[in-house]
XYZ file of N, CA and C in Angstrom:
840
model
N -11.470 39.252 11.363
C -12.344 39.133 12.520
C -12.158 40.336 13.421
N -13.252 40.906 13.891
C -13.169 42.063 14.773
C -12.536 41.666 16.082
N -11.864 42.648 16.719
C -11.182 42.359 17.973
C -12.151 41.889 19.051
N -13.361 42.449 19.043
C -14.358 42.056 20.040
C -14.703 40.583 19.908
N -14.788 40.101 18.677
C -15.079 38.689 18.455
C -13.899 37.825 18.875
N -12.697 38.320 18.629
C -11.493 37.553 18.914
C -11.375 37.240 20.407
N -11.903 38.124 21.259
C -11.779 37.927 22.705
C -13.148 37.747 23.356
N -14.148 37.341 22.590
C -15.503 37.303 23.126
C -15.630 36.286 24.252
N -16.598 36.517 25.137
C -16.849 35.625 26.256
C -17.399 34.302 25.752
N -17.236 33.282 26.561
C -17.867 32.015 26.246
C -19.379 32.212 26.180
N -20.000 31.667 25.153
C -21.439 31.847 24.978
C -22.143 30.505 25.153
N -23.037 30.425 26.108
C -23.741 29.180 26.370
C -24.797 28.951 25.298
N -24.849 27.732 24.769
C -25.782 27.407 23.697
C -27.090 26.849 24.252
N -27.010 25.951 25.231
C -28.217 25.393 25.839
C -28.059 25.428 27.353
N -29.161 25.572 28.086
C -29.079 25.606 29.554
C -28.397 24.334 30.078
N -27.317 24.509 30.809
C -26.596 23.368 31.350
C -25.814 22.601 30.300
N -25.833 23.090 29.069
C -25.176 22.370 27.982
C -23.834 22.964 27.612
N -23.428 22.748 26.355
C -22.101 23.212 25.945
C -22.123 24.697 25.610
N -20.948 25.284 25.590
C -20.823 26.684 25.230
C -19.580 26.876 24.365
N -19.537 27.971 23.646
C -18.508 28.222 22.643
C -17.664 29.434 23.000
N -16.445 29.426 22.477
C -15.568 30.599 22.580
C -14.664 30.631 21.364
N -14.238 31.813 20.972
C -13.237 31.978 19.929
C -11.913 32.243 20.622
N -10.913 31.413 20.333
C -9.645 31.469 21.060
C -8.482 31.543 20.084
N -7.510 32.413 20.356
C -6.243 32.425 19.624
C -5.361 31.342 20.237
N -5.209 30.233 19.537
C -4.494 29.077 20.079
C -3.016 29.199 19.734
N -2.200 29.427 20.741
C -0.751 29.508 20.556
C -0.159 28.108 20.599
N 1.073 27.912 20.121
C 1.721 26.599 20.242
C 1.800 26.132 21.695
N 2.035 27.046 22.619
C 2.120 26.681 24.030
C 0.771 26.196 24.558
N -0.302 26.896 24.159
C -1.636 26.498 24.602
C -2.029 25.163 23.982
N -1.710 24.988 22.703
C -2.022 23.718 22.031
C -1.309 22.563 22.720
N -0.048 22.760 23.093
C 0.710 21.719 23.774
C 0.082 21.381 25.123
N -0.359 22.411 25.829
C -1.013 22.191 27.129
C -2.301 21.395 26.952
N -3.114 21.764 25.956
C -4.370 21.054 25.725
C -4.139 19.588 25.368
N -3.073 19.314 24.621
C -2.791 17.935 24.208
C -2.439 17.038 25.384
N -2.047 17.625 26.511
C -1.762 16.815 27.701
C -3.047 16.428 28.427
N -4.183 16.992 27.996
C -5.477 16.709 28.638
C -6.376 15.919 27.689
N -5.776 15.005 26.993
C -6.448 14.369 25.866
C -7.225 13.120 26.266
N -8.468 13.048 25.811
C -9.241 11.814 25.892
C -8.661 10.847 24.857
N -8.988 9.566 24.957
C -8.508 8.597 23.959
C -8.956 9.053 22.581
N -8.006 9.188 21.649
C -8.298 9.709 20.323
C -7.811 8.752 19.250
N -8.067 9.115 18.018
C -7.601 8.297 16.901
C -6.080 8.294 16.812
N -5.546 7.244 16.162
C -4.108 7.182 15.929
C -3.676 8.395 15.104
N -2.594 9.017 15.524
C -2.115 10.197 14.802
C -1.622 9.823 13.412
N -1.953 10.646 12.445
C -1.457 10.486 11.072
C -0.475 11.626 10.815
N 0.810 11.279 10.808
C 1.842 12.304 10.731
C 1.745 13.114 9.445
N 1.355 12.454 8.339
C 1.260 13.185 7.083
C 0.145 14.229 7.130
N -0.912 13.947 7.903
C -2.001 14.916 8.053
C -1.532 16.131 8.869
N -0.743 15.865 9.916
C -0.195 16.966 10.711
C 0.709 17.833 9.839
N 1.573 17.205 9.046
C 2.463 17.948 8.148
C 1.665 18.801 7.171
N 0.588 18.219 6.643
C -0.243 18.933 5.670
C -0.883 20.164 6.306
N -1.455 19.992 7.494
C -2.064 21.120 8.192
C -1.012 22.178 8.531
N 0.141 21.727 9.049
C 1.193 22.666 9.452
C 1.703 23.457 8.250
N 1.808 22.802 7.107
C 2.258 23.477 5.893
C 1.287 24.582 5.499
N -0.021 24.304 5.591
C -1.020 25.323 5.279
C -0.953 26.483 6.271
N -0.724 26.163 7.538
C -0.630 27.223 8.553
C 0.564 28.128 8.283
N 1.708 27.527 7.986
C 2.924 28.302 7.729
C 2.788 29.175 6.487
N 2.057 28.651 5.482
C 1.908 29.381 4.221
C 0.763 30.390 4.262
N 0.049 30.469 5.386
C -1.074 31.402 5.488
C -2.315 30.923 4.770
N -2.389 29.616 4.456
C -3.548 29.075 3.742
C -4.624 28.547 4.691
N -4.299 28.424 5.974
C -5.267 27.867 6.919
C -6.404 28.858 7.132
N -7.635 28.371 7.063
C -8.805 29.235 7.237
C -9.679 28.710 8.370
N -10.178 29.621 9.187
C -11.134 29.252 10.221
C -12.461 28.952 9.547
N -12.934 27.709 9.676
C -14.143 27.297 8.959
C -15.316 26.988 9.886
N -15.154 27.297 11.182
C -16.249 27.061 12.113
C -16.226 25.692 12.752
N -15.364 24.790 12.268
C -15.269 23.463 12.883
C -14.637 23.619 14.270
N -15.297 23.086 15.278
C -14.851 23.316 16.647
C -13.858 22.254 17.122
N -13.069 22.662 18.118
C -12.325 21.718 18.947
C -13.138 21.553 20.222
N -13.362 20.325 20.642
C -14.292 20.044 21.729
C -13.583 19.599 23.006
N -14.008 20.199 24.116
C -13.626 19.726 25.442
C -14.864 19.097 26.069
N -14.681 17.927 26.676
C -15.804 17.176 27.200
C -16.213 17.712 28.574
N -17.274 17.145 29.130
C -17.815 17.625 30.401
C -16.805 17.517 31.539
N -15.836 16.611 31.419
C -14.826 16.459 32.470
C -13.556 17.251 32.178
N -13.594 18.077 31.096
C -12.460 18.934 30.773
C -11.421 18.307 29.875
N -11.593 17.040 29.476
C -10.631 16.396 28.596
C -10.887 16.778 27.138
N -9.820 16.794 26.356
C -9.906 17.124 24.930
C -10.569 15.967 24.181
N -11.603 16.282 23.421
C -12.355 15.223 22.743
C -11.999 15.018 21.291
N -11.443 16.043 20.635
C -11.076 15.916 19.218
C -10.048 16.997 18.888
N -9.675 17.102 17.614
C -8.819 18.194 17.171
C -7.338 17.979 17.381
N -6.935 16.729 17.678
C -5.521 16.505 17.987
C -4.610 16.810 16.799
N -5.051 16.527 15.572
C -4.202 16.804 14.411
C -4.009 18.305 14.218
N -5.081 19.079 14.406
C -4.968 20.534 14.278
C -4.053 21.116 15.360
N -4.181 20.613 16.570
C -3.356 21.138 17.659
C -1.887 20.739 17.490
N -1.630 19.517 17.080
C -0.246 19.114 16.806
C 0.339 19.961 15.677
N -0.493 20.329 14.699
C -0.019 21.168 13.593
C 0.326 22.569 14.079
N -0.442 23.095 15.025
C -0.120 24.400 15.611
C 1.245 24.337 16.290
N 1.481 23.259 17.035
C 2.771 23.092 17.715
C 3.900 22.967 16.694
N 3.677 22.128 15.678
C 4.727 21.874 14.695
C 5.039 23.113 13.859
N 4.028 23.885 13.524
C 4.233 25.065 12.676
C 4.752 26.266 13.457
N 4.468 26.286 14.770
C 4.847 27.450 15.567
C 3.935 28.641 15.357
N 2.787 28.428 14.701
C 1.855 29.514 14.393
C 0.764 29.614 15.462
N 0.235 30.795 15.635
C -0.951 31.007 16.466
C -2.162 31.044 15.541
N -3.143 30.196 15.827
C -4.296 30.038 14.947
C -5.578 30.293 15.729
N -6.476 31.102 15.180
C -7.769 31.374 15.804
C -8.712 30.204 15.548
N -9.288 29.665 16.632
C -10.144 28.489 16.512
C -11.406 28.660 17.334
N -12.464 27.976 16.909
C -13.706 27.914 17.676
C -13.607 26.726 18.635
N -13.873 26.960 19.910
C -13.743 25.930 20.931
C -15.102 25.677 21.580
N -15.492 24.420 21.667
C -16.734 24.029 22.347
C -16.367 23.380 23.677
N -16.983 23.846 24.761
C -16.720 23.331 26.096
C -17.948 22.600 26.634
N -17.700 21.698 27.583
C -18.780 20.996 28.294
C -19.614 20.117 27.355
N -18.933 19.502 26.377
C -19.615 18.631 25.409
C -19.861 17.267 26.045
N -21.042 16.737 25.882
C -21.411 15.449 26.465
C -20.691 14.306 25.758
N -20.333 13.282 26.520
C -19.704 12.105 25.918
C -20.675 11.362 25.009
N -21.962 11.564 25.212
C -22.947 10.938 24.320
C -22.803 11.457 22.893
N -22.269 12.668 22.763
C -22.116 13.281 21.439
C -20.793 12.906 20.777
N -19.897 12.253 21.534
C -18.541 12.018 21.031
C -18.525 11.175 19.765
N -19.404 10.163 19.708
C -19.377 9.267 18.551
C -19.818 9.953 17.266
N -20.507 11.076 17.381
C -20.961 11.782 16.177
C -19.954 12.802 15.678
N -18.884 13.069 16.468
C -17.881 14.055 16.066
C -17.050 13.504 14.916
N -16.808 14.327 13.899
C -15.979 13.979 12.741
C -16.566 12.846 11.915
N -17.897 12.649 11.961
C -18.501 11.581 11.168
C -19.064 12.081 9.848
N -18.919 13.368 9.558
C -19.398 13.899 8.280
C -18.570 13.360 7.123
N -19.098 13.484 5.914
C -18.368 13.033 4.733
C -17.245 14.027 4.458
N -16.017 13.540 4.503
C -14.859 14.406 4.314
C -14.758 14.853 2.857
N -14.553 16.128 2.645
C -14.355 16.630 1.286
C -12.968 16.223 0.800
N -12.906 15.647 -0.387
C -11.625 15.314 -0.989
C -11.069 16.546 -1.701
N -9.795 16.453 -2.102
C -9.208 17.538 -2.890
C -10.004 17.720 -4.182
N -10.436 16.612 -4.780
C -11.234 16.710 -6.009
C -12.544 17.457 -5.761
N -13.163 17.242 -4.592
C -14.389 17.973 -4.255
C -14.114 19.479 -4.202
N -12.981 19.855 -3.613
C -12.611 21.267 -3.520
C -12.377 21.840 -4.921
N -11.729 21.052 -5.792
C -11.507 21.496 -7.172
C -12.842 21.767 -7.864
N -13.794 20.865 -7.664
C -15.105 21.041 -8.290
C -15.775 22.315 -7.787
N -15.631 22.601 -6.503
C -16.205 23.812 -5.931
C -15.577 25.066 -6.540
N -14.337 24.935 -7.045
C -13.657 26.054 -7.698
C -13.908 26.070 -9.209
N -14.792 25.188 -9.685
C -15.158 25.186 -11.094
C -14.138 24.540 -12.011
N -13.260 23.707 -11.468
C -12.230 23.048 -12.274
C -12.797 21.766 -12.871
N -12.699 21.637 -14.174
C -13.219 20.466 -14.881
C -12.294 19.264 -14.674
N -12.853 18.049 -14.866
C -12.091 16.806 -14.710
C -11.338 16.797 -13.374
N -12.068 17.156 -12.312
C -11.425 17.425 -11.035
C -10.669 16.234 -10.463
N -11.170 15.018 -10.644
C -10.471 13.844 -10.107
C -9.153 13.618 -10.836
N -9.189 13.769 -12.149
C -7.989 13.610 -12.961
C -6.956 14.678 -12.611
N -7.391 15.925 -12.537
C -6.475 17.025 -12.232
C -5.889 16.860 -10.832
N -6.729 16.503 -9.861
C -6.243 16.332 -8.493
C -5.206 15.215 -8.417
N -5.427 14.121 -9.148
C -4.459 13.024 -9.167
C -3.144 13.439 -9.790
N -3.224 14.195 -10.880
C -2.005 14.656 -11.553
C -1.226 15.621 -10.666
N -1.925 16.554 -10.040
C -1.255 17.526 -9.170
C -0.608 16.817 -7.986
N -1.273 15.792 -7.444
C -0.689 15.031 -6.337
C 0.616 14.373 -6.765
N 0.657 13.840 -7.985
C 1.882 13.213 -8.504
C 2.990 14.252 -8.664
N 2.634 15.403 -9.211
C 3.624 16.482 -9.383
C 4.154 16.925 -8.021
N 3.252 17.064 -7.057
C 3.645 17.478 -5.706
C 4.593 16.455 -5.078
N 4.267 15.172 -5.234
C 5.155 14.139 -4.672
C 6.516 14.172 -5.342
N 6.525 14.423 -6.662
C 7.797 14.495 -7.372
C 8.644 15.661 -6.909
N 8.017 16.805 -6.726
C 8.763 18.008 -6.340
C 9.199 17.975 -4.880
N 8.474 17.218 -4.049
C 8.842 17.126 -2.625
C 9.615 15.840 -2.331
N 10.000 15.119 -3.394
C 10.795 13.876 -3.275
C 10.096 12.852 -2.382
N 8.807 12.665 -2.631
C 8.023 11.660 -1.911
C 7.304 10.739 -2.900
N 7.917 10.529 -4.047
C 7.254 9.809 -5.125
C 6.898 8.369 -4.753
N 7.664 7.768 -3.848
C 7.407 6.374 -3.491
C 6.275 6.232 -2.486
N 5.724 7.354 -2.017
C 4.665 7.317 -1.012
C 3.294 7.523 -1.649
N 2.278 7.360 -0.816
C 0.905 7.634 -1.255
C 0.413 8.950 -0.669
N 1.338 9.769 -0.133
C 0.942 11.041 0.458
C 0.306 11.937 -0.603
N -0.629 12.750 -0.155
C -1.244 13.736 -1.044
C -1.148 15.109 -0.388
N -1.073 16.160 -1.190
C -1.032 17.506 -0.607
C -2.391 17.877 -0.032
N -2.386 18.856 0.864
C -3.662 19.385 1.339
C -4.358 20.091 0.181
N -5.645 20.373 0.372
C -6.382 21.088 -0.673
C -5.721 22.429 -0.963
N -5.260 23.103 0.087
C -4.601 24.401 -0.102
C -3.313 24.281 -0.885
N -2.496 23.284 -0.540
C -1.244 23.065 -1.271
C -1.521 22.711 -2.723
N -2.521 21.847 -2.930
C -2.845 21.396 -4.278
C -3.308 22.555 -5.156
N -4.227 23.370 -4.640
C -4.729 24.511 -5.411
C -3.635 25.541 -5.672
N -2.772 25.750 -4.674
C -1.677 26.705 -4.856
C -0.745 26.254 -5.971
N -0.459 24.956 -6.023
C 0.404 24.426 -7.081
C -0.286 24.533 -8.445
N -1.567 24.172 -8.495
C -2.317 24.218 -9.754
C -2.365 25.631 -10.330
N -2.488 26.625 -9.456
C -2.629 28.015 -9.902
C -1.295 28.746 -10.034
N -0.189 28.070 -9.768
C 1.110 28.733 -9.830
C 1.666 28.733 -11.255
N 2.349 29.813 -11.613
C 3.027 29.897 -12.907
C 2.119 29.488 -14.058
N 2.658 28.647 -14.943
C 1.869 28.160 -16.082
C 1.502 26.691 -15.913
N 1.406 26.244 -14.666
C 1.106 24.833 -14.381
C -0.200 24.412 -15.038
N -1.227 25.252 -14.941
C -2.547 24.902 -15.462
C -2.486 24.580 -16.960
N -1.830 25.428 -17.746
C -1.756 25.216 -19.192
C -0.884 24.015 -19.530
N 0.247 23.877 -18.835
C 1.135 22.751 -19.106
C 0.488 21.430 -18.722
N -0.304 21.442 -17.648
C -0.980 20.222 -17.233
C -2.041 19.809 -18.247
N -2.712 20.777 -18.851
C -3.710 20.450 -19.878
C -3.051 19.672 -21.017
N -1.842 20.067 -21.405
C -1.105 19.336 -22.447
C -0.711 17.949 -21.944
N -0.259 17.858 -20.695
C 0.144 16.564 -20.139
C -1.025 15.592 -20.096
N -2.217 16.100 -19.810
C -3.404 15.238 -19.785
C -3.691 14.689 -21.178
N -3.532 15.530 -22.212
C -3.733 15.059 -23.587
C -2.768 13.925 -23.925
N -1.512 14.087 -23.538
C -0.518 13.051 -23.823
C -0.806 11.797 -23.015
N -1.208 11.964 -21.753
C -1.453 10.815 -20.872
C -2.603 9.952 -21.369
N -3.537 10.537 -22.090
C -4.643 9.746 -22.636
C -4.117 8.650 -23.568
N -3.000 8.929 -24.221
C -2.462 7.984 -25.204
C -1.848 6.744 -24.557
N -1.447 6.870 -23.291
C -0.820 5.722 -22.616
C -1.643 5.249 -21.425
N -2.933 5.630 -21.388
C -3.761 5.332 -20.225
C -4.039 3.836 -20.065
N -3.776 3.048 -21.100
C -3.949 1.595 -20.990
C -2.924 1.005 -20.029
N -1.819 1.714 -19.836
C -0.729 1.207 -19.012
C -0.579 1.952 -17.689
N -0.871 3.248 -17.698
C -0.715 4.068 -16.510
C -1.969 4.912 -16.340
N -2.561 4.871 -15.149
C -3.759 5.659 -14.878
C -3.522 7.116 -15.272
N -4.556 7.763 -15.790
C -4.355 9.063 -16.420
C -3.823 10.139 -15.479
N -4.329 10.176 -14.260
C -3.830 11.180 -13.324
C -2.350 10.978 -13.043
N -1.979 9.728 -12.819
C -0.572 9.391 -12.577
C 0.262 9.663 -13.817
N -0.240 9.256 -14.977
C 0.491 9.456 -16.227
C 0.673 10.921 -16.570
N -0.373 11.729 -16.341
C -0.272 13.158 -16.629
C 0.756 13.821 -15.717
N 0.752 13.422 -14.438
C 1.735 13.973 -13.508
C 3.152 13.583 -13.883
N 3.346 12.321 -14.285
C 4.679 11.863 -14.687
C 5.144 12.574 -15.957
N 4.245 12.698 -16.934
C 4.622 13.421 -18.156
C 5.015 14.851 -17.821
N 4.243 15.499 -16.970
C 4.523 16.884 -16.586
C 5.934 17.001 -16.006
N 6.278 16.101 -15.093
C 7.593 16.148 -14.446
C 8.720 15.855 -15.434
N 8.500 14.890 -16.323
C 9.515 14.576 -17.336
C 9.658 15.725 -18.333
N 8.524 16.367 -18.669
C 8.555 17.481 -19.619
C 9.307 18.674 -19.058
N 9.402 18.775 -17.725
C 10.202 19.839 -17.130
C 11.686 19.658 -17.458
N 12.065 18.421 -17.748
C 13.454 18.125 -18.129
C 13.648 18.215 -19.641
N 12.685 17.673 -20.402
C 12.787 17.668 -21.869
C 11.390 17.438 -22.438
N 10.723 18.517 -22.818
C 9.328 18.417 -23.250
C 9.173 17.570 -24.507
N 10.009 17.801 -25.514
C 9.877 17.074 -26.777
C 10.067 15.580 -26.556
N 11.078 15.219 -25.786
C 11.325 13.805 -25.523
C 10.190 13.203 -24.706
N 9.662 13.954 -23.748
C 8.552 13.445 -22.937
C 7.325 13.168 -23.809
N 7.023 14.065 -24.737
C 5.887 13.851 -25.643
C 6.067 12.563 -26.437
N 7.261 12.374 -26.985
C 7.542 11.180 -27.790
C 7.498 9.924 -26.924
N 8.125 9.979 -25.765
C 8.236 8.816 -24.874
C 6.861 8.289 -24.482
N 5.977 9.170 -23.995
C 4.672 8.713 -23.515
C 3.721 8.378 -24.662
N 3.900 9.041 -25.808
C 3.096 8.686 -26.979
C 3.468 7.299 -27.487
N 4.761 7.016 -27.566
C 5.220 5.698 -28.012
C 4.833 4.605 -27.026
N 4.852 4.919 -25.736
C 4.432 3.938 -24.734
C 3.016 3.464 -25.020
N 2.144 4.385 -25.394
C 0.766 4.027 -25.671
C 0.575 3.333 -27.005
N 1.282 3.804 -28.028
C 1.049 3.293 -29.387
C 1.809 2.005 -29.677
N 2.992 1.853 -29.097
C 3.833 0.691 -29.406
C 4.539 0.815 -30.738
N 4.435 1.981 -31.382
C 5.024 2.161 -32.706
C 6.448 2.716 -32.616
N 7.230 2.464 -33.658
C 8.576 3.005 -33.814
C 9.483 2.692 -32.623
N 9.382 1.446 -32.121
C 10.255 1.029 -31.032
C 10.667 -0.414 -31.264
N 11.751 -0.786 -30.631
C 12.244 -2.143 -30.798
C 13.031 -2.593 -29.592
N 13.505 -3.830 -29.636
C 14.264 -4.407 -28.541
C 15.474 -3.532 -28.213
N 15.640 -3.217 -26.946
C 16.741 -2.346 -26.525
C 16.307 -0.925 -26.243
N 15.154 -0.532 -26.772
C 14.635 0.807 -26.486
C 14.021 0.813 -25.077
N 14.400 1.757 -24.235
C 13.848 1.786 -22.876
C 12.322 1.850 -22.829
N 11.705 2.611 -23.738
C 10.254 2.708 -23.723
C 9.626 1.372 -24.114
N 10.310 0.586 -24.967
C 9.824 -0.744 -25.312
C 9.916 -1.668 -24.097
N 11.032 -1.579 -23.363
C 11.191 -2.394 -22.156
C 10.107 -2.050 -21.136
N 9.777 -0.762 -21.015
C 8.728 -0.341 -20.097
C 7.375 -0.869 -20.539
N 7.088 -0.746 -21.821
C 5.796 -1.225 -22.335
C 5.639 -2.723 -22.089
N 6.694 -3.489 -22.371
C 6.631 -4.943 -22.171
C 6.440 -5.282 -20.696
N 7.119 -4.544 -19.832
C 7.002 -4.814 -18.398
C 5.598 -4.490 -17.908
N 5.036 -3.383 -18.355
C 3.687 -3.020 -17.941
C 2.649 -3.977 -18.519
N 2.950 -4.529 -19.690
C 2.040 -5.518 -20.278
C 1.950 -6.773 -19.424
N 3.064 -7.135 -18.762
C 3.028 -8.335 -17.913
C 2.063 -8.145 -16.747
N 1.875 -6.895 -16.321
C 0.944 -6.648 -15.218
C -0.498 -6.899 -15.633
N -0.743 -6.957 -16.951
C -2.088 -7.197 -17.451
C -2.307 -8.669 -17.801
N -1.276 -9.497 -17.599
C -1.360 -10.919 -17.947
C -2.191 -11.682 -16.921
N -2.531 -12.941 -17.256
C -3.349 -13.757 -16.367
C -2.687 -13.962 -15.014
N -1.343 -14.116 -15.033
C -0.631 -14.372 -13.779
C -0.761 -13.210 -12.806
N -0.895 -11.997 -13.331
C -0.965 -10.808 -12.485
C -2.385 -10.270 -12.341
N -3.341 -10.986 -12.898
C -4.704 -10.452 -12.949
C -5.251 -10.145 -11.558
N -4.902 -10.987 -10.577
C -5.436 -10.799 -9.233
C -4.374 -10.259 -8.274
N -3.296 -9.727 -8.828
C -2.231 -9.146 -8.017
C -2.316 -7.625 -8.132
N -2.379 -6.968 -6.999
C -2.444 -5.506 -7.021
C -1.035 -4.934 -7.148
N -0.795 -4.208 -8.236
C 0.500 -3.581 -8.478
C 0.452 -2.162 -7.934
N 1.294 -1.880 -6.963
C 1.267 -0.549 -6.349
C 1.657 0.524 -7.366
N 1.014 1.693 -7.311
C 1.422 2.780 -8.207
C 2.905 3.110 -8.087
N 3.475 2.981 -6.877
C 4.897 3.281 -6.690
C 5.773 2.403 -7.571
N 5.331 1.153 -7.836
C 6.083 0.263 -8.718
C 6.025 0.766 -10.158
N 4.843 1.124 -10.636
C 4.704 1.639 -12.001
C 5.517 2.921 -12.189
N 5.486 3.771 -11.165
C 6.234 5.024 -11.247
C 7.732 4.754 -11.316
N 8.224 3.867 -10.451
C 9.662 3.562 -10.432
C 10.128 2.999 -11.768
N 9.351 2.089 -12.345
C 9.714 1.508 -13.642
C 9.707 2.574 -14.737
N 8.699 3.450 -14.701
C 8.612 4.512 -15.707
C 9.804 5.453 -15.605
N 10.171 5.827 -14.382
C 11.305 6.736 -14.190
C 12.608 6.086 -14.650
N 12.797 4.802 -14.334
C 14.024 4.114 -14.748
C 14.131 4.074 -16.272
N 13.008 3.778 -16.939
C 13.020 3.746 -18.398
C 13.258 5.144 -18.972
N 12.615 6.153 -18.390
C 12.806 7.533 -18.840
C 14.268 7.952 -18.693
N 14.871 7.640 -17.563
C 16.261 8.026 -17.330
C 17.195 7.378 -18.349
N 16.927 6.107 -18.659
C 17.742 5.420 -19.670
C 17.570 6.084 -21.033
N 16.333 6.482 -21.346
C 16.057 7.168 -22.615
C 16.803 8.499 -22.673
N 16.777 9.226 -21.587
C 17.459 10.527 -21.521
C 18.966 10.395 -21.700
N 19.511 9.311 -21.170
C 20.961 9.104 -21.221
C 21.406 8.330 -22.455
N 20.445 7.923 -23.297
C 20.778 7.209 -24.526
C 21.266 5.789 -24.294
N 20.839 5.173 -23.190
C 21.263 3.816 -22.869
C 20.274 2.797 -23.414
N 20.781 1.655 -23.842
C 19.933 0.539 -24.227
C 19.420 -0.148 -22.971
N 18.257 -0.757 -23.075
C 17.658 -1.438 -21.921
C 16.927 -2.681 -22.423
N 17.459 -3.845 -22.079
C 16.853 -5.099 -22.515
C 15.830 -5.615 -21.508
N 16.088 -5.415 -20.244
C 15.136 -5.811 -19.200
C 14.942 -4.632 -18.251
N 13.803 -4.635 -17.580
C 13.474 -3.536 -16.671
C 12.948 -4.121 -15.375
N 13.658 -3.828 -14.295
C 13.283 -4.319 -12.981
C 13.434 -3.205 -11.952
N 12.651 -3.311 -10.897
C 12.872 -2.470 -9.723
C 12.349 -3.227 -8.521
N 13.109 -3.233 -7.433
C 12.636 -3.844 -6.191
C 12.806 -2.857 -5.048
N 12.113 -3.104 -3.980
C 12.037 -2.133 -2.889
C 13.330 -2.005 -2.104
N 14.312 -2.864 -2.386
C 15.619 -2.723 -1.743
C 16.490 -1.681 -2.438
N 16.078 -1.288 -3.643
C 16.825 -0.264 -4.399
C 16.452 1.134 -3.900
N 17.354 2.075 -4.121
C 16.994 3.471 -3.918
C 15.910 3.840 -4.921
N 14.974 4.675 -4.497
C 13.914 5.058 -5.414
C 14.480 6.009 -6.469
N 14.212 5.735 -7.746
C 14.819 6.573 -8.800
C 14.246 7.987 -8.830
N 15.069 8.930 -9.233
C 14.641 10.312 -9.415
C 14.691 10.653 -10.899
N 13.792 11.497 -11.336
C 13.686 11.855 -12.750
C 14.883 12.701 -13.165
N 15.565 12.235 -14.222
C 16.721 12.971 -14.744
C 16.309 13.878 -15.901
């Protein structure tokens, strides 16, 4: 952006109406603005973390979306972006709209939000929903948030997908995950296979293939215990019970760890009072 634009005067859009300015928002300025806040939505801490991570990594882009100050000078929106500026310690150039009518407040942020999968499609990535789900699982595994439903920002997700040989390795993981998709959703399964393959690729291929086929396994084999446990989730008793993905992931990791360590496993359980297992 040219320096003249960076410091341009406020430009009035309509007579007596709102006007715009381009402002370099420092953490100090963001903190000051947050003290002048109109009633806003409940803060989502994971969204602030996601934005702050993009800012710190240089992935944040000015997209023309404004932060609005109302006719009485109170902040009308943008609280997550401003909290992210404070949390990251970065100075971010933003478009600011002043003197916005309260009649317009209900229409702010009502557009259809682009998902990470939408961004993938815009980048020409095939099977975008599947890939986005798998990358989210890999990201949660690498950031030790596997028990959560957090997802990376679009910038974080694309950066991970394009790093190293992730793209090629994920294509293989998706092929393997198709074989066990009856038990684990493909995006989740592909992400789990990818993470396990980082520890032992050959064993991961066999483990997830056997989970799907049911062949060459018997009582005491961890993958058999996992298959039987996941089968119970498909029974009549569980038909109307929603099984959280975190439960399927925890059971899969426990069975994988037992397989890696050569331990027999007759039953497979996990409850939320236990520490969440990590992939060995």
